[in-house]
Structures are given as C-alpha cells and as structure tokens.
Amino acid sequence: MISKNDKSNEYQNDWAKDTKGEYIHISNAQRGLEGYYCLGCDKEMIAAKGDLQAHHFRHYAKNIDKNKTECVVASRNYRERIAKDILHRLKELTVPAVYKYPPSQTKGVPYIIQDSTTVKAFKVKSEVSFYEDENCEINFGQNSNIQNRYLLLRPDITFFNHQNDPILLVEFVINHKIDDEKRNKLKRLGINTVQIIIPKKPEPEIEKALTSSKKIKWVFNEIEANTEYIYVPKRDSERILPIDEDQRILFEESFKCRAAQINELIRRFKKCLQSEPYRRAEHLFEQEISRVKKATKIEQSRLEEQEARITKEVQREHTEENLELAKRGGRLQSKRREFQKNKADVEERFLSATRKFKEEQEEIRRITKTELNNSGTEAEIRERFRNRNRELREVFKTISEEFERAQEEERRAIDEIARKEDEIAGKYERLEMEERNSFREQKENLRQTERGILKKEKRTIEYDINTKTREISELHHSQSTLREKFKKLEEREREKYRKLEETEREEFRQSRNRIEEKEGNIEVSIREELTRELKDPSSKLPKKLGYILEARRVGSDYKDAERQEKLYQAAREFFKKGTWKSQ
C-alpha cells in the first residue's frame, strides 16, 4: 500500500525540457524559473528544490492541473525509455536470489533455492506480445493488432537466447502491486518474470540501479513455482537471510487480501449479471468455448488419423510375425482340443476301470460266498482269493499308472500352453509398448517439425515484412529526393523562362518601337512625296506604287511580330497552367 506522501511524490515530475528541447533531470536543474517546460503539455515549469519536499518540477501557471495525467505519465515514460535504452545496450540483468517461502498461515523460514545470477540475452526486444492463437497455442511477436481476448501479456522488455526463445520478461512498475490475473497469465506462460522500480534519478543513477538487484523483484520464477517447501528447523540458521516482505507478498497473497478480492469479485459479478455487457461477455465466452471445442475436435481427428496410419504401418511391417503368431495360435488350439479329447478318453477309461473293479469286487464276494457254501476248504478259498486279489491289484496298478501318466501329460500340456500364452502375451505387450513409444516419438517429432515450420515461416514473414518496410522507406526517401530535385529543376526552369520572357518582351518592345518609328517616318516621307508629286505634274505612277509596296512590306513585318507575340503569350499560359508537368 502506498502512503499519502508516496502518492504525492508519484504525481511529481522529475524530468523536464530546457529551452533547447533537451531533457534535464531535477538534480541537474537550477532552482526557479530557468526555462523549463513540461514533457506532456509543453507548459512552463518551476524547479522546486526546497528542504521540506523532494526536489521536483511543478507547473508555473495557476490555471493548469498540476496532477494532469499526461504530464505525470510523460515523465514516467521518459524514465522507462531511459531504462529500455540501457537494457538494450547492456543486454544483461542481475536478478536477485530466489527464496522458497512457507505457505501462508504456517510457521517456517524462507531458504535460498537459487543464488543471485546475471541473465545475459542474445537480443533484447520491447513491447513483445504473448498471445493465444485459434488453436490455443501460445505465440509471441510484435503485433499490436491482437484482440484483447487472445492477448496474454505484453511486457516492457523481453530477453531472448540464441534459439530465439524468451528467457526473461521485465516489467516496469511504480509499486509492488500485482493482480491475480497477471499472476495466472504468467503461470500460463511459464517464463521467468521480474519487475523493476525505476528510481527518480538522472540517467547514470538509473543505470547504476539496473546493474544491481536491489530494485528488482521476482514476479514469477519457474524453479520457485515447482519447488515444494521443506520445513527447516530453527537451529539450522545457515544460509537463512532476513525475510524480504515485498518479495514474499509477490510470491503469496494474504487471507485478507484474498477475501477482499473475492468480495469485490462477487459484487462485480452481481452487477455484471444485471447489466447489458453481461450478454456480450457471455457471447464472447460462447465463441471462445466453440473455438476451443473446434480446435480440440480438429486435434482429436488428427490424432485418430495418425493412430490409424501408424497402426496400418505397424501391421504392414509386422505382417509375417502376425501370421506366425496366428499359425502358432491355431496349432495351440488344435493341441488344446486334442488334449481335451485325450483327457476325456482317460477319464472315461478310469471310470470304466472303476466300474469294472467294483463289478469284480462284487464277483469276488459272490464267488467267495459260493465257495464258502460249497465244500472247499478255507485254505483253498483264501489262496484263490489272494491270487484273484493280486490280479486285481495289478490291473488297478496298471490303470492307476496309466491315469497318472495321463495326468502328467495333461499337466505338461497345460504348462506348455500357459508358457506359450505367456510368451505370446509378453511378445504382444512388447510390441504394443514399442508401438506406443514409436507413436509418441513420431507424434513429438511431428509437433517439433510443425513448431519448427511455424517458427521458420514466422521468421520468413518477419524478414519479408522488414524487407518490404525498408524498401518502402527507401522508396519514400527516393520520392522525397525526386521531389526536391524536381522542385529545384522547376524553379530553375521558371527562372530561365522568366528571364527569357523578359528578354523577349524587351526585344518585342524595341522592335515595335522601331517599326512604329519607321512606319511614322515612311508615312511622313510618303505624305511629303505625294505632296511633291501632286505639285509636280511630270511625276510618274510607278514611283507611287513603290511607296505603296514599301508600306505593305512594313505592315507585313508588323503582323509577323504580332504573331510572334501571340506565340510567346501562349507559351507563358502553358507554363503558368503547369500542363507540361504531366507530359
């Protein structure tokens, strides 16, 4: 928050122009009215260099608004222009150390995660616009015709590396305030950003401030944003420095500030819902959502096409392996059916043997009973029973061994089937993993190729624009040069024509005077001659005719001179109208 004195100082001008039109700082100015003028309104200013307030320029006239916006902004803009020129010249900036602060409302001390360093740029540009295109991809360029809904940020200074990638954004501010909207946009960009408070000092002091990190604060740092805070015990005080509250405020926001922003947002939202601009904003949101959906649909379609194409290529490349797997699967199925058949046969044989064994036991009991009823001795009966029992045991043992062999074959067949299934599944998983990795690599290569093509086309377009701009400038310069030459040539021709006209007029006037004088003399001589002829009766007619012919010759010369004068007049009119310029 800015105090009252800070606000009053903010409306004070520290730069002005002298009588030569050169910029001068208040520290280099003389006190009083010494020919200083405002950068914004060109009104006369006084250099106020007292002991109570900070030295500054103030307007002299009483009917001028001393806090006029363009006047204050003009001084601030000049300071920013000085800072931009310095950064363009130095192409480097010392940024402060990066601290990781504990989350809000939790105990803990900040610790350094990156020391202070100097960021060096390959090139520096001013007023570069960062914006989203129709496909929601972030681009940048010096384009002032970008719509506000696509514009993300337009920092004062941008540092670029050799690959023409932005590595640092610089913004000039008058206090430590930064809103959440800009914070979110910076997170969206993911580019390191600092803010600089330009001091109200002369140019050497401003350059000195820019070469140190005292007036520079981090607004966004990628390492800080991606680092989780680790609690540090109090006894481990090594590398723990005093807390920079301004820097902490820039990296986090308090609960009260957030609550005030939410309340203000609710109030504005309610007001917006009841106003006409809400419908326009809703329409813009719908357009934006439609644009994003359209771009998403296009990208999804492209992704599906690439997946289908890659699947076809994989199937075409692994056709033989797929056929071999299919053959093995068929053989496995036939073996499985054969095994099931053998298993059913063995079970049937076992059941048949069991039934036969039971029948024989019944037969033994019946025979035993019959023998006992007959007259056979007990020893003979026991001997016959033992022999029969041995035979039955041998038969049962044979059947049991066959059954065990069948079970063992079944287990081996099951193990072989399971092993082959595992082998096929593992091979399929490997193929699937290889295809996924290949698809990801091809997709990433396509994206990089598209980005490279876009960057190349953008650089080509910028180069063409710069070339055309230079050609237009050269044409304008040539046009202005031709105009100057034409103007000088026109002036020379006019001067030459004026002199020629004056000479012709003088010659015509002299000729006309001579003709008039000669005509008068001829007329007098003719009159005298006629008088003498009339008085002399012996005069002849041919002499009179000679005088008449002489008079006609003189009149013809006069008409020729008159026609020449008309030609000169037509030429003068031709030059006055400027018709000869278009020919």
Coordinates of C-alpha atoms in Angstrom, one line a residue:
M1 CA 0.0 0.0 0.0
I2 CA 1.3 3.5 -0.9
S3 CA 1.3 6.2 1.8
K4 CA 0.0 9.7 1.3
N5 CA 3.4 11.1 0.8
D6 CA 4.3 8.4 -1.6
K7 CA 1.2 9.2 -3.6
S8 CA 2.0 12.9 -3.7
N9 CA 5.6 12.1 -4.8
E10 CA 4.2 9.9 -7.5
Y11 CA 2.4 12.9 -9.0
Q12 CA 5.6 14.9 -9.1
N13 CA 7.7 15.3 -12.3
D14 CA 11.4 14.7 -12.1
W15 CA 12.1 15.4 -15.8
A16 CA 11.6 18.4 -18.0
K17 CA 12.8 20.1 -21.2
D18 CA 15.1 23.1 -21.3
T19 CA 15.0 25.9 -23.9
K20 CA 17.0 23.8 -26.3
G21 CA 14.5 21.0 -26.2
E22 CA 16.9 18.7 -24.3
Y23 CA 15.7 16.5 -21.4
I24 CA 17.0 17.5 -18.0
H25 CA 16.7 15.9 -14.5
I26 CA 15.7 17.9 -11.5
S27 CA 19.1 17.1 -9.9
N28 CA 20.8 18.9 -12.7
A29 CA 18.4 21.9 -12.9
Q30 CA 18.7 25.3 -11.3
R31 CA 16.2 26.4 -8.8
G32 CA 13.3 28.6 -10.0
L33 CA 12.1 29.7 -13.4
E34 CA 15.0 29.0 -15.7
G35 CA 13.3 28.0 -18.9
Y36 CA 12.0 24.5 -18.1
Y37 CA 8.9 23.0 -19.9
C38 CA 6.7 20.1 -19.2
L39 CA 7.2 16.9 -21.3
G40 CA 3.4 16.3 -21.5
C41 CA 1.9 19.8 -22.2
D42 CA 4.9 22.0 -23.0
K43 CA 3.9 24.5 -20.3
E44 CA 6.5 26.4 -18.4
M45 CA 7.6 24.7 -15.1
I46 CA 9.5 25.7 -11.9
A47 CA 12.3 23.7 -10.5
A48 CA 11.3 23.3 -6.9
K49 CA 14.4 22.4 -4.9
G50 CA 13.4 23.1 -1.3
D51 CA 14.3 21.5 2.0
L52 CA 10.9 20.1 3.0
Q53 CA 9.8 18.1 0.0
A54 CA 11.6 16.0 -2.6
H55 CA 13.0 18.1 -5.5
H56 CA 10.7 18.2 -8.4
F57 CA 9.3 20.3 -11.3
R58 CA 5.9 21.9 -10.9
H59 CA 3.8 23.9 -13.4
Y60 CA 4.1 27.6 -13.2
A61 CA 0.7 28.8 -14.4
K62 CA -2.1 28.6 -11.9
N63 CA -4.8 27.6 -14.3
I64 CA -3.1 24.3 -15.1
D65 CA -3.9 21.0 -13.5
K66 CA -0.6 20.0 -11.8
N67 CA -1.7 16.4 -11.5
K68 CA -2.7 16.1 -15.1
T69 CA -2.3 12.6 -16.3
E70 CA -0.3 13.2 -19.5
C71 CA 2.1 15.4 -17.6
V72 CA 2.9 12.7 -14.9
V73 CA 2.9 9.9 -17.4
A74 CA 5.2 11.7 -19.7
S75 CA 7.9 12.0 -17.0
R76 CA 7.4 8.3 -16.1
N77 CA 7.5 7.2 -19.7
Y78 CA 10.8 9.1 -20.2
R79 CA 12.3 7.2 -17.2
E80 CA 11.1 3.9 -18.7
R81 CA 12.5 4.9 -22.1
I82 CA 15.9 5.5 -20.5
A83 CA 15.7 2.1 -18.7
K84 CA 14.8 0.4 -22.0
D85 CA 17.7 2.0 -23.8
I86 CA 20.0 0.9 -21.0
L87 CA 18.8 -2.7 -21.1
H88 CA 19.0 -2.8 -25.0
R89 CA 22.6 -1.6 -24.7
L90 CA 23.7 -3.9 -21.8
K91 CA 21.8 -7.0 -22.8
E92 CA 22.1 -8.4 -19.3
L93 CA 20.3 -8.0 -16.0
T94 CA 21.3 -9.2 -12.5
V95 CA 18.3 -10.9 -10.9
P96 CA 18.1 -11.4 -7.1
A97 CA 18.3 -14.7 -5.3
V98 CA 15.2 -17.0 -5.3
Y99 CA 13.7 -17.9 -2.0
K100 CA 11.1 -20.5 -1.1
Y101 CA 8.7 -19.1 1.4
P102 CA 6.5 -21.2 3.7
P103 CA 2.8 -21.4 2.8
S104 CA 0.5 -18.7 4.2
Q105 CA -0.6 -19.1 7.8
T106 CA 2.2 -21.7 8.5
K107 CA 5.4 -21.4 10.6
G108 CA 8.7 -21.5 8.9
V109 CA 11.6 -19.5 7.5
P110 CA 12.4 -18.9 3.8
Y111 CA 15.5 -20.5 2.4
I112 CA 17.5 -19.9 -0.8
I113 CA 16.9 -22.3 -3.7
Q114 CA 18.9 -20.3 -6.3
D115 CA 21.6 -17.6 -5.8
S116 CA 21.6 -14.3 -7.5
T117 CA 22.7 -14.5 -11.1
T118 CA 23.2 -12.4 -14.2
V119 CA 20.9 -13.2 -17.1
K120 CA 22.5 -12.5 -20.4
A121 CA 20.5 -12.1 -23.6
F122 CA 21.4 -12.7 -27.2
K123 CA 18.9 -10.0 -28.2
V124 CA 16.5 -7.7 -26.4
K125 CA 13.1 -6.6 -27.7
S126 CA 10.5 -4.1 -26.4
E127 CA 6.7 -4.5 -26.3
V128 CA 6.6 -8.1 -27.5
S129 CA 3.0 -9.5 -27.3
F130 CA 2.4 -13.0 -25.9
Y131 CA -1.0 -14.4 -27.1
E132 CA -3.0 -17.5 -27.9
D133 CA -3.9 -18.4 -31.4
E134 CA -7.1 -20.1 -32.7
N135 CA -5.7 -23.5 -31.7
C136 CA -5.0 -22.3 -28.1
E137 CA -1.2 -22.4 -28.7
I138 CA 1.0 -19.7 -27.2
N139 CA 2.9 -17.5 -29.6
F140 CA 4.7 -14.2 -29.4
G141 CA 5.6 -11.3 -31.7
Q142 CA 5.5 -7.6 -32.1
N143 CA 1.9 -7.5 -33.2
S144 CA -0.3 -4.6 -31.9
N145 CA -3.5 -5.8 -33.7
I146 CA -4.1 -8.7 -31.4
Q147 CA -7.6 -8.9 -29.9
N148 CA -7.7 -8.5 -26.1
R149 CA -9.3 -11.9 -25.6
Y150 CA -6.3 -13.6 -27.2
L151 CA -3.7 -11.4 -25.6
L152 CA -2.0 -12.8 -22.5
L153 CA 0.8 -10.3 -21.7
R154 CA 2.8 -7.5 -23.3
P155 CA 5.9 -7.0 -21.1
D156 CA 8.1 -3.9 -21.4
I157 CA 11.3 -5.8 -22.1
T158 CA 11.9 -9.4 -23.3
F159 CA 15.2 -11.3 -23.2
F160 CA 15.8 -13.9 -26.0
N161 CA 18.5 -16.5 -26.3
H162 CA 20.3 -17.8 -29.4
Q163 CA 17.4 -20.0 -30.3
N164 CA 15.0 -17.0 -30.3
D165 CA 13.3 -18.4 -27.2
P166 CA 12.2 -15.9 -24.5
I167 CA 14.1 -16.5 -21.3
L168 CA 13.2 -13.5 -19.1
L169 CA 10.3 -10.9 -19.0
V170 CA 10.8 -7.5 -17.5
E171 CA 8.1 -5.1 -16.4
F172 CA 8.5 -1.6 -15.1
V173 CA 6.2 -0.7 -12.1
I174 CA 5.6 2.1 -9.7
N175 CA 4.9 0.0 -6.6
H176 CA 4.9 -3.7 -5.6
K177 CA 1.2 -4.3 -6.5
I178 CA 0.5 -7.2 -8.9
D179 CA -3.0 -8.6 -9.6
D180 CA -4.0 -12.3 -9.7
E181 CA -5.0 -12.1 -13.3
K182 CA -1.4 -11.2 -14.4
R183 CA -0.1 -13.9 -11.9
N184 CA -2.2 -16.6 -13.6
K185 CA -1.2 -15.4 -17.0
L186 CA 2.5 -15.7 -16.0
K187 CA 1.9 -19.2 -14.7
R188 CA 0.2 -20.0 -18.0
L189 CA 3.3 -18.7 -19.9
G190 CA 5.8 -20.3 -17.5
I191 CA 8.6 -17.8 -18.3
N192 CA 10.7 -16.2 -15.6
T193 CA 9.5 -12.6 -14.9
V194 CA 10.9 -9.8 -12.8
Q195 CA 9.6 -6.3 -12.1
I196 CA 11.8 -3.2 -11.7
I197 CA 11.0 0.0 -9.8
I198 CA 12.8 2.8 -11.8
P199 CA 14.1 5.4 -9.3
K200 CA 13.5 9.1 -9.9
K201 CA 17.2 9.8 -10.6
P202 CA 19.3 11.0 -13.5
E203 CA 20.3 8.6 -16.2
P204 CA 23.7 7.5 -14.6
E205 CA 21.8 6.6 -11.3
I206 CA 19.1 4.7 -13.3
E207 CA 21.8 2.6 -15.0
K208 CA 23.5 2.0 -11.6
A209 CA 20.2 0.8 -10.2
L210 CA 19.7 -1.6 -13.2
T211 CA 23.1 -3.1 -12.7
S212 CA 22.2 -4.2 -9.1
S213 CA 19.4 -6.3 -7.8
K214 CA 18.1 -4.0 -5.1
K215 CA 15.3 -2.5 -7.2
I216 CA 14.5 -5.9 -8.9
K217 CA 11.8 -8.3 -7.6
W218 CA 10.8 -11.7 -8.8
V219 CA 7.2 -11.9 -10.1
F220 CA 7.3 -15.4 -11.3
N221 CA 10.1 -18.0 -11.1
E222 CA 9.7 -21.4 -12.6
I223 CA 12.0 -23.1 -10.1
E224 CA 10.2 -21.5 -7.1
A225 CA 6.8 -22.5 -8.6
N226 CA 7.8 -26.1 -9.0
T227 CA 9.6 -26.5 -5.6
E228 CA 7.8 -27.8 -2.6
Y229 CA 8.5 -26.0 0.7
I230 CA 10.6 -28.1 3.1
Y231 CA 10.4 -27.2 6.8
V232 CA 13.8 -26.1 8.1
P233 CA 14.4 -26.3 11.9
K234 CA 15.3 -23.1 13.7
R235 CA 18.8 -24.3 14.8
D236 CA 19.8 -24.7 11.1
S237 CA 20.2 -21.0 10.5
E238 CA 22.9 -21.3 7.9
R239 CA 22.0 -19.5 4.5
I240 CA 18.8 -18.1 6.1
L241 CA 18.6 -14.4 5.4
P242 CA 16.1 -11.8 6.6
I243 CA 12.7 -12.1 5.0
D244 CA 12.0 -9.7 2.1
E245 CA 8.4 -8.9 2.8
D246 CA 7.9 -7.3 -0.6
Q247 CA 9.2 -10.5 -2.3
R248 CA 7.1 -12.6 0.0
I249 CA 4.0 -10.7 -1.0
L250 CA 4.8 -11.2 -4.6
F251 CA 5.1 -15.0 -4.1
E252 CA 2.0 -15.3 -1.9
E253 CA -1.2 -13.4 -1.0
S254 CA -2.7 -12.9 2.4
F255 CA -6.1 -14.2 3.6
K256 CA -7.5 -10.7 4.0
C257 CA -6.4 -9.6 0.5
R258 CA -7.9 -12.8 -1.0
A259 CA -11.2 -12.3 1.0
A260 CA -11.4 -8.7 -0.2
Q261 CA -10.8 -9.8 -3.8
I262 CA -13.5 -12.4 -3.5
N263 CA -16.0 -10.0 -2.1
E264 CA -15.2 -7.4 -4.8
L265 CA -15.5 -10.2 -7.4
I266 CA -18.9 -11.2 -6.0
R267 CA -20.1 -7.6 -6.1
R268 CA -18.9 -7.1 -9.7
F269 CA -20.3 -10.4 -10.7
K270 CA -23.8 -9.5 -9.4
K271 CA -23.5 -6.1 -11.1
C272 CA -22.4 -7.8 -14.3
L273 CA -25.3 -10.2 -14.3
Q274 CA -27.7 -7.3 -14.1
S275 CA -26.1 -5.3 -16.9
E276 CA -26.1 -5.3 -20.7
P277 CA -22.4 -6.1 -21.1
Y278 CA -23.1 -9.5 -19.5
R279 CA -24.8 -10.8 -22.6
R280 CA -21.9 -9.6 -24.8
A281 CA -19.4 -11.2 -22.4
E282 CA -21.5 -14.4 -22.5
H283 CA -21.5 -14.3 -26.3
L284 CA -17.7 -13.9 -26.3
F285 CA -17.3 -16.8 -23.9
E286 CA -19.5 -19.0 -26.1
Q287 CA -17.4 -18.0 -29.1
E288 CA -14.2 -18.9 -27.2
I289 CA -15.6 -22.2 -26.0
S290 CA -16.7 -23.0 -29.5
R291 CA -13.3 -22.1 -30.8
V292 CA -11.6 -24.3 -28.2
K293 CA -14.0 -27.2 -28.9
K294 CA -13.4 -26.8 -32.6
A295 CA -9.6 -26.8 -32.1
T296 CA -9.9 -29.9 -29.8
K297 CA -12.1 -31.7 -32.3
I298 CA -9.5 -31.0 -35.1
E299 CA -6.6 -32.2 -32.9
Q300 CA -8.6 -35.3 -31.9
S301 CA -9.3 -36.0 -35.6
R302 CA -5.6 -35.5 -36.5
L303 CA -4.6 -37.8 -33.6
E304 CA -7.0 -40.5 -34.7
E305 CA -5.8 -40.3 -38.2
Q306 CA -2.2 -40.5 -37.0
E307 CA -3.1 -43.5 -34.8
A308 CA -4.8 -45.3 -37.7
R309 CA -1.9 -44.6 -40.1
I310 CA 0.7 -45.8 -37.6
T311 CA -1.4 -48.9 -36.8
K312 CA -1.5 -49.7 -40.5
E313 CA 2.2 -49.1 -40.8
V314 CA 2.9 -51.4 -37.8
Q315 CA 0.6 -54.1 -39.2
R316 CA 2.3 -53.8 -42.6
E317 CA 5.8 -54.0 -41.0
H318 CA 4.9 -57.0 -38.7
T319 CA 2.6 -59.0 -41.2
E320 CA 4.9 -62.0 -41.1
E321 CA 5.1 -62.0 -37.3
N322 CA 1.3 -61.7 -37.0
L323 CA 0.8 -64.6 -39.5
E324 CA 3.3 -66.7 -37.5
L325 CA 1.5 -65.9 -34.2
A326 CA -1.8 -66.8 -35.9
K327 CA -0.4 -70.1 -37.0
R328 CA 1.0 -70.8 -33.6
G329 CA -2.3 -69.9 -32.1
G330 CA -4.1 -72.3 -34.4
R331 CA -1.7 -75.1 -33.6
L332 CA -2.1 -74.4 -29.9
Q333 CA -5.9 -74.6 -30.2
S334 CA -5.7 -77.9 -32.1
K335 CA -3.4 -79.3 -29.4
R336 CA -5.7 -78.0 -26.7
R337 CA -8.6 -79.8 -28.4
E338 CA -6.6 -82.9 -28.8
F339 CA -5.6 -82.7 -25.1
Q340 CA -9.2 -82.2 -24.1
K341 CA -10.1 -85.3 -26.1
N342 CA -7.3 -87.4 -24.6
K343 CA -8.4 -86.2 -21.1
A344 CA -12.0 -87.2 -21.7
D345 CA -10.8 -90.6 -23.0
V346 CA -8.6 -91.1 -20.0
E347 CA -11.4 -90.1 -17.6
E348 CA -13.8 -92.5 -19.4
R349 CA -11.2 -95.3 -19.2
F350 CA -10.7 -94.6 -15.5
L351 CA -14.4 -94.6 -14.8
S352 CA -14.8 -97.8 -16.8
A353 CA -12.0 -99.4 -14.9
T354 CA -13.5 -98.2 -11.6
R355 CA -16.8 -99.7 -12.6
K356 CA -15.1 -102.9 -13.7
F357 CA -13.2 -103.0 -10.4
K358 CA -16.4 -102.7 -8.4
E359 CA -18.1 -105.4 -10.5
E360 CA -15.1 -107.7 -9.9
Q361 CA -15.2 -107.0 -6.2
E362 CA -18.9 -107.9 -6.3
E363 CA -18.0 -111.0 -8.3
I364 CA -15.3 -111.9 -5.7
R365 CA -17.8 -111.6 -2.9
R366 CA -20.3 -113.7 -4.8
I367 CA -17.6 -116.3 -5.6
T368 CA -16.4 -116.3 -2.0
K369 CA -19.8 -116.8 -0.8
T370 CA -20.4 -119.6 -3.3
E371 CA -17.1 -121.2 -2.4
L372 CA -17.9 -121.0 1.3
N373 CA -21.3 -122.6 0.6
N374 CA -19.6 -125.3 -1.4
S375 CA -17.3 -127.9 0.2
G376 CA -14.0 -126.1 -0.4
T377 CA -11.5 -125.7 2.4
E378 CA -10.8 -122.3 3.9
A379 CA -7.1 -122.5 2.9
E380 CA -8.0 -123.1 -0.7
I381 CA -10.6 -120.4 -0.7
R382 CA -8.0 -117.9 0.8
E383 CA -5.4 -118.9 -1.8
R384 CA -7.8 -118.4 -4.6
F385 CA -8.8 -115.1 -3.1
R386 CA -5.2 -113.9 -2.8
N387 CA -4.5 -114.8 -6.3
R388 CA -7.5 -113.0 -7.6
N389 CA -6.8 -110.1 -5.4
R390 CA -3.2 -109.9 -6.8
E391 CA -4.5 -109.9 -10.3
L392 CA -7.0 -107.2 -9.5
R393 CA -4.3 -105.1 -7.8
E394 CA -2.0 -105.5 -10.8
V395 CA -4.9 -104.4 -13.1
F396 CA -5.7 -101.5 -10.8
K397 CA -2.0 -100.6 -10.6
T398 CA -1.7 -100.6 -14.4
I399 CA -4.9 -98.5 -14.7
S400 CA -3.6 -96.1 -12.0
E401 CA -0.2 -95.8 -13.7
E402 CA -1.9 -95.0 -17.0
F403 CA -4.1 -92.5 -15.3
E404 CA -1.1 -90.8 -13.6
R405 CA 0.8 -90.8 -16.9
A406 CA -2.3 -89.1 -18.5
Q407 CA -2.4 -86.6 -15.6
E408 CA 1.3 -85.9 -16.0
E409 CA 0.8 -85.4 -19.8
E410 CA -2.1 -83.1 -19.1
R411 CA 0.0 -81.1 -16.6
R412 CA 2.8 -80.8 -19.1
A413 CA 0.4 -79.8 -21.9
I414 CA -1.2 -77.2 -19.6
D415 CA 2.2 -75.9 -18.6
E416 CA 3.3 -75.7 -22.3
I417 CA 0.0 -73.9 -23.2
A418 CA 0.5 -71.5 -20.3
R419 CA 4.1 -70.9 -21.2
K420 CA 3.2 -70.3 -24.9
E421 CA 0.3 -68.0 -23.8
D422 CA 2.7 -66.1 -21.5
E423 CA 5.3 -65.9 -24.3
I424 CA 2.6 -64.6 -26.8
A425 CA 1.3 -62.1 -24.2
G426 CA 4.8 -60.9 -23.4
K427 CA 5.6 -60.5 -27.1
Y428 CA 2.3 -58.7 -27.7
E429 CA 3.0 -56.4 -24.7
R430 CA 6.5 -55.7 -26.0
L431 CA 5.1 -55.0 -29.5
E432 CA 2.4 -52.8 -28.0
M433 CA 4.9 -50.9 -25.8
E434 CA 7.3 -50.5 -28.8
E435 CA 4.4 -49.2 -30.9
R436 CA 3.3 -46.8 -28.2
N437 CA 6.8 -45.4 -27.8
S438 CA 7.2 -45.2 -31.5
F439 CA 3.8 -43.4 -31.8
R440 CA 4.8 -41.0 -29.0
E441 CA 8.2 -40.3 -30.7
Q442 CA 6.6 -39.8 -34.1
K443 CA 3.9 -37.5 -32.5
E444 CA 6.6 -35.5 -30.7
N445 CA 8.7 -35.3 -33.9
L446 CA 5.6 -34.1 -35.8
R447 CA 4.9 -31.4 -33.2
Q448 CA 8.5 -30.3 -33.2
T449 CA 8.5 -30.3 -37.0
E450 CA 5.3 -28.3 -37.1
R451 CA 6.7 -25.8 -34.5
G452 CA 9.9 -25.5 -36.5
I453 CA 8.0 -24.9 -39.7
L454 CA 5.8 -22.3 -37.9
K455 CA 8.8 -20.6 -36.4
K456 CA 10.6 -20.7 -39.8
E457 CA 7.6 -19.3 -41.6
K458 CA 7.2 -16.6 -38.9
R459 CA 10.8 -15.6 -39.2
T460 CA 10.4 -15.6 -43.0
I461 CA 7.3 -13.4 -42.8
E462 CA 9.0 -11.0 -40.3
Y463 CA 12.0 -10.9 -42.6
D464 CA 9.8 -10.2 -45.6
I465 CA 7.9 -7.5 -43.6
N466 CA 11.2 -5.9 -42.6
T467 CA 12.5 -6.1 -46.2
K468 CA 9.3 -4.5 -47.6
T469 CA 9.4 -1.9 -44.8
R470 CA 13.0 -1.0 -45.8
E471 CA 12.0 -0.9 -49.5
I472 CA 9.1 1.3 -48.7
S473 CA 11.3 3.6 -46.7
E474 CA 13.8 3.7 -49.5
L475 CA 11.0 4.5 -52.0
H476 CA 9.7 7.3 -49.7
H477 CA 13.3 8.6 -49.4
S478 CA 13.7 8.4 -53.2
Q479 CA 10.4 10.0 -53.7
S480 CA 11.2 12.9 -51.4
T481 CA 14.6 13.2 -53.1
L482 CA 13.0 13.3 -56.6
R483 CA 10.5 15.9 -55.3
E484 CA 13.3 18.1 -54.1
K485 CA 15.2 17.7 -57.4
F486 CA 12.0 18.3 -59.4
K487 CA 11.3 21.3 -57.3
K488 CA 14.8 22.7 -57.9
L489 CA 14.6 21.9 -61.6
E490 CA 11.1 23.6 -61.8
E491 CA 12.5 26.7 -60.0
R492 CA 15.4 26.8 -62.4
E493 CA 13.1 26.4 -65.5
R494 CA 10.8 29.1 -64.2
E495 CA 13.7 31.5 -63.6
K496 CA 15.1 30.7 -67.0
Y497 CA 11.6 31.2 -68.6
R498 CA 11.1 34.4 -66.6
K499 CA 14.4 35.8 -67.9
L500 CA 13.6 34.6 -71.5
E501 CA 10.2 36.2 -71.2
E502 CA 11.6 39.5 -70.1
T503 CA 14.2 39.4 -72.9
E504 CA 11.6 38.6 -75.5
R505 CA 9.3 41.3 -74.2
E506 CA 12.2 43.8 -74.3
E507 CA 13.1 42.8 -77.8
F508 CA 9.5 42.9 -78.9
R509 CA 9.1 46.3 -77.3
Q510 CA 12.2 47.6 -79.1
S511 CA 11.1 46.0 -82.4
R512 CA 7.7 47.5 -82.1
N513 CA 9.2 50.9 -81.3
R514 CA 11.5 50.7 -84.3
I515 CA 8.6 49.5 -86.6
E516 CA 6.4 52.3 -85.3
E517 CA 9.2 54.9 -85.7
K518 CA 10.0 53.5 -89.2
E519 CA 6.3 53.5 -90.1
G520 CA 5.9 57.0 -88.9
N521 CA 8.9 58.1 -91.0
I522 CA 7.7 56.3 -94.0
E523 CA 4.2 57.8 -93.6
V524 CA 5.7 61.3 -93.4
S525 CA 8.0 60.7 -96.3
I526 CA 5.2 59.2 -98.4
R527 CA 3.0 62.2 -97.5
E528 CA 5.7 64.6 -98.4
E529 CA 6.5 62.7 -101.6
L530 CA 2.8 62.6 -102.5
T531 CA 2.6 66.3 -101.9
R532 CA 5.6 66.9 -104.2
E533 CA 4.2 64.6 -106.8
L534 CA 0.9 66.3 -106.7
K535 CA 2.6 69.6 -107.1
D536 CA 4.8 68.2 -109.9
P537 CA 2.7 67.4 -113.0
S538 CA 5.5 65.4 -114.5
S539 CA 5.5 62.7 -111.8
K540 CA 5.0 59.1 -112.8
L541 CA 2.8 56.3 -111.3
P542 CA 5.5 53.5 -110.7
K543 CA 7.2 55.7 -108.1
K544 CA 3.9 55.9 -106.1
L545 CA 3.5 52.2 -106.4
G546 CA 6.9 51.7 -105.0
Y547 CA 6.0 53.7 -101.9
I548 CA 2.8 51.7 -101.5
L549 CA 4.7 48.4 -101.8
E550 CA 7.2 49.6 -99.2
A551 CA 4.3 50.4 -96.8
R552 CA 2.8 46.9 -97.3
R553 CA 6.2 45.4 -96.5
V554 CA 6.4 47.3 -93.3
G555 CA 2.9 46.3 -92.4
S556 CA 3.7 42.6 -93.1
D557 CA 6.7 42.9 -90.7
Y558 CA 4.4 44.3 -88.1
K559 CA 2.0 41.4 -88.4
D560 CA 4.8 38.9 -88.2
A561 CA 5.9 40.5 -85.0
E562 CA 2.4 40.4 -83.7
R563 CA 2.0 36.7 -84.4
Q564 CA 5.3 36.1 -82.6
E565 CA 4.0 37.9 -79.6
K566 CA 0.9 35.7 -79.5
L567 CA 3.1 32.6 -79.6
Y568 CA 5.0 33.9 -76.6
Q569 CA 1.8 34.6 -74.8
A570 CA 0.5 31.0 -75.4
A571 CA 3.8 29.7 -74.1
R572 CA 3.5 31.8 -70.9
E573 CA 0.0 30.5 -70.4
F574 CA 1.2 26.9 -70.9
F575 CA 3.9 27.3 -68.3
K576 CA 1.6 29.0 -65.8
K577 CA -1.0 26.2 -66.0
G578 CA 1.6 23.5 -65.4
T579 CA 0.3 21.3 -68.2
W580 CA 3.9 20.5 -69.2
K581 CA 4.4 18.7 -65.8
S582 CA 2.1 15.8 -66.7
Q583 CA 3.8 15.2 -70.1

